[in-house]
Every structure is written in C-alpha cells, then in structure tokens.
Amino acid sequence: LSELWPVGKAQVDIGLMLLGLVVFALIVESLGFVVAASQLIFLMTVRRFRWPLALLASIGISVALLLAFQKLLGVALPVNDWGW
C-alpha cells in the first residue's frame, strides 16, 4: 500500500482537494453554490496556474455550472440571498 500512496506535490494536491471538499460541504447551504464551488475549483487549480487566472476561471466555471444546472437541466442548486 505504501507504494501506491503518492509522495511530494501529489500529497499536497490531495490535501487541498480534501480541504476544498470539506469547506464546500460546510458552506454550500449558507453561501450558495457559486461561492462554494469557486473555492473548491480555486483550490484545485491554484497550484497549476497563477492565482488571478485560477480565481477568474473558478468563478467563471462555477457560474457556468449554476446556469447549466438551473436553466438547461432545471435542477435547483443552493443559492444565497443574491441568487447565486
């Protein structure tokens, strides 16, 4: 099993992903899908891209997912008081 477990940078990536999932689960109901998904995607991409690009991409992807689910698929996602 120790041979299968990643080492170095991959461990940090896994840790950030798990942290993002925990934070997502804790804040999605109160802050809405866009904020929760943005932080999750940001934590997934910030180590690969410069942080401004990762931030813009994470917000854009989250908004696109919200619109796709609500408008195209008719699935209600958690939103905050401003509707996102």
PDB file of C-alpha atoms in Angstrom:
ATOM      1  CA  LEU A   1       0.000   0.000   0.000  1.00  0.00           C
ATOM      2  CA  SER A   2       2.873   2.377   0.722  1.00  0.00           C
ATOM      3  CA  GLU A   3       3.976   2.020  -2.893  1.00  0.00           C
ATOM      4  CA  LEU A   4       0.568   3.223  -4.110  1.00  0.00           C
ATOM      5  CA  TRP A   5       0.361   6.312  -1.899  1.00  0.00           C
ATOM      6  CA  PRO A   6       1.583   9.430  -3.740  1.00  0.00           C
ATOM      7  CA  VAL A   7       4.545  11.420  -2.460  1.00  0.00           C
ATOM      8  CA  GLY A   8       5.627  15.036  -2.577  1.00  0.00           C
ATOM      9  CA  LYS A   9       3.488  17.503  -4.502  1.00  0.00           C
ATOM     10  CA  ALA A  10       0.756  14.954  -5.139  1.00  0.00           C
ATOM     11  CA  GLN A  11       0.121  14.664  -1.386  1.00  0.00           C
ATOM     12  CA  VAL A  12      -0.353  18.435  -1.195  1.00  0.00           C
ATOM     13  CA  ASP A  13      -2.796  18.293  -4.132  1.00  0.00           C
ATOM     14  CA  ILE A  14      -4.799  15.553  -2.400  1.00  0.00           C
ATOM     15  CA  GLY A  15      -4.806  17.517   0.849  1.00  0.00           C
ATOM     16  CA  LEU A  16      -6.056  20.667  -0.873  1.00  0.00           C
ATOM     17  CA  MET A  17      -8.781  18.685  -2.634  1.00  0.00           C
ATOM     18  CA  LEU A  18      -9.976  17.156   0.637  1.00  0.00           C
ATOM     19  CA  LEU A  19      -9.876  20.549   2.355  1.00  0.00           C
ATOM     20  CA  GLY A  20     -11.877  22.061  -0.503  1.00  0.00           C
ATOM     21  CA  LEU A  21     -14.493  19.316  -0.301  1.00  0.00           C
ATOM     22  CA  VAL A  22     -14.908  19.795   3.449  1.00  0.00           C
ATOM     23  CA  VAL A  23     -15.222  23.572   3.084  1.00  0.00           C
ATOM     24  CA  PHE A  24     -17.657  23.092   0.176  1.00  0.00           C
ATOM     25  CA  ALA A  25     -19.883  20.852   2.277  1.00  0.00           C
ATOM     26  CA  LEU A  26     -19.826  23.312   5.176  1.00  0.00           C
ATOM     27  CA  ILE A  27     -20.625  26.492   3.232  1.00  0.00           C
ATOM     28  CA  VAL A  28     -22.772  25.462   0.257  1.00  0.00           C
ATOM     29  CA  GLU A  29     -26.099  25.804   2.087  1.00  0.00           C
ATOM     30  CA  SER A  30     -25.347  29.198   3.627  1.00  0.00           C
ATOM     31  CA  LEU A  31     -23.233  30.937   0.965  1.00  0.00           C
ATOM     32  CA  GLY A  32     -24.615  29.268  -2.138  1.00  0.00           C
ATOM     33  CA  PHE A  33     -23.252  27.071  -4.886  1.00  0.00           C
ATOM     34  CA  VAL A  34     -21.195  29.685  -6.720  1.00  0.00           C
ATOM     35  CA  VAL A  35     -19.117  30.679  -3.692  1.00  0.00           C
ATOM     36  CA  ALA A  36     -18.665  27.092  -2.512  1.00  0.00           C
ATOM     37  CA  ALA A  37     -17.791  25.725  -5.945  1.00  0.00           C
ATOM     38  CA  SER A  38     -15.477  28.660  -6.652  1.00  0.00           C
ATOM     39  CA  GLN A  39     -13.376  27.946  -3.586  1.00  0.00           C
ATOM     40  CA  LEU A  40     -13.270  24.246  -4.454  1.00  0.00           C
ATOM     41  CA  ILE A  41     -12.182  24.837  -8.050  1.00  0.00           C
ATOM     42  CA  PHE A  42      -9.730  27.523  -6.936  1.00  0.00           C
ATOM     43  CA  LEU A  43      -8.031  25.117  -4.530  1.00  0.00           C
ATOM     44  CA  MET A  44      -7.867  22.530  -7.303  1.00  0.00           C
ATOM     45  CA  THR A  45      -6.253  24.899  -9.832  1.00  0.00           C
ATOM     46  CA  VAL A  46      -4.154  27.360  -7.836  1.00  0.00           C
ATOM     47  CA  ARG A  47      -1.084  25.106  -7.787  1.00  0.00           C
ATOM     48  CA  ARG A  48      -1.119  24.721 -11.586  1.00  0.00           C
ATOM     49  CA  PHE A  49      -1.923  28.297 -12.666  1.00  0.00           C
ATOM     50  CA  ARG A  50      -1.213  31.808 -11.400  1.00  0.00           C
ATOM     51  CA  TRP A  51      -3.708  32.701  -8.680  1.00  0.00           C
ATOM     52  CA  PRO A  52      -5.510  35.524 -10.580  1.00  0.00           C
ATOM     53  CA  LEU A  53      -6.167  33.184 -13.502  1.00  0.00           C
ATOM     54  CA  ALA A  54      -7.218  30.379 -11.156  1.00  0.00           C
ATOM     55  CA  LEU A  55      -9.609  32.734  -9.355  1.00  0.00           C
ATOM     56  CA  LEU A  56     -11.224  34.046 -12.543  1.00  0.00           C
ATOM     57  CA  ALA A  57     -11.520  30.560 -14.006  1.00  0.00           C
ATOM     58  CA  SER A  58     -13.047  29.154 -10.824  1.00  0.00           C
ATOM     59  CA  ILE A  59     -15.682  31.892 -10.656  1.00  0.00           C
ATOM     60  CA  GLY A  60     -16.468  31.544 -14.369  1.00  0.00           C
ATOM     61  CA  ILE A  61     -16.792  27.776 -14.199  1.00  0.00           C
ATOM     62  CA  SER A  62     -18.997  27.991 -11.101  1.00  0.00           C
ATOM     63  CA  VAL A  63     -21.346  30.498 -12.709  1.00  0.00           C
ATOM     64  CA  ALA A  64     -21.467  28.431 -15.909  1.00  0.00           C
ATOM     65  CA  LEU A  65     -22.307  25.295 -13.908  1.00  0.00           C
ATOM     66  CA  LEU A  66     -25.024  27.129 -11.976  1.00  0.00           C
ATOM     67  CA  LEU A  67     -26.613  28.387 -15.189  1.00  0.00           C
ATOM     68  CA  ALA A  68     -26.326  24.999 -16.869  1.00  0.00           C
ATOM     69  CA  PHE A  69     -27.982  23.189 -13.998  1.00  0.00           C
ATOM     70  CA  GLN A  70     -30.709  25.778 -13.384  1.00  0.00           C
ATOM     71  CA  LYS A  71     -31.577  26.894 -16.913  1.00  0.00           C
ATOM     72  CA  LEU A  72     -30.739  23.905 -19.089  1.00  0.00           C
ATOM     73  CA  LEU A  73     -31.416  20.992 -16.747  1.00  0.00           C
ATOM     74  CA  GLY A  74     -33.987  22.568 -14.431  1.00  0.00           C
ATOM     75  CA  VAL A  75     -32.142  21.441 -11.295  1.00  0.00           C
ATOM     76  CA  ALA A  76     -32.283  23.798  -8.308  1.00  0.00           C
ATOM     77  CA  LEU A  77     -28.899  24.300  -6.663  1.00  0.00           C
ATOM     78  CA  PRO A  78     -28.401  26.072  -3.313  1.00  0.00           C
ATOM     79  CA  VAL A  79     -28.120  29.829  -3.795  1.00  0.00           C
ATOM     80  CA  ASN A  80     -27.521  32.718  -1.420  1.00  0.00           C
ATOM     81  CA  ASP A  81     -29.653  35.815  -0.877  1.00  0.00           C
ATOM     82  CA  TRP A  82     -28.466  37.348  -4.170  1.00  0.00           C
ATOM     83  CA  GLY A  83     -29.475  34.323  -6.228  1.00  0.00           C
ATOM     84  CA  TRP A  84     -26.038  32.890  -6.822  1.00  0.00           C
TER      85      TRP A  84
END
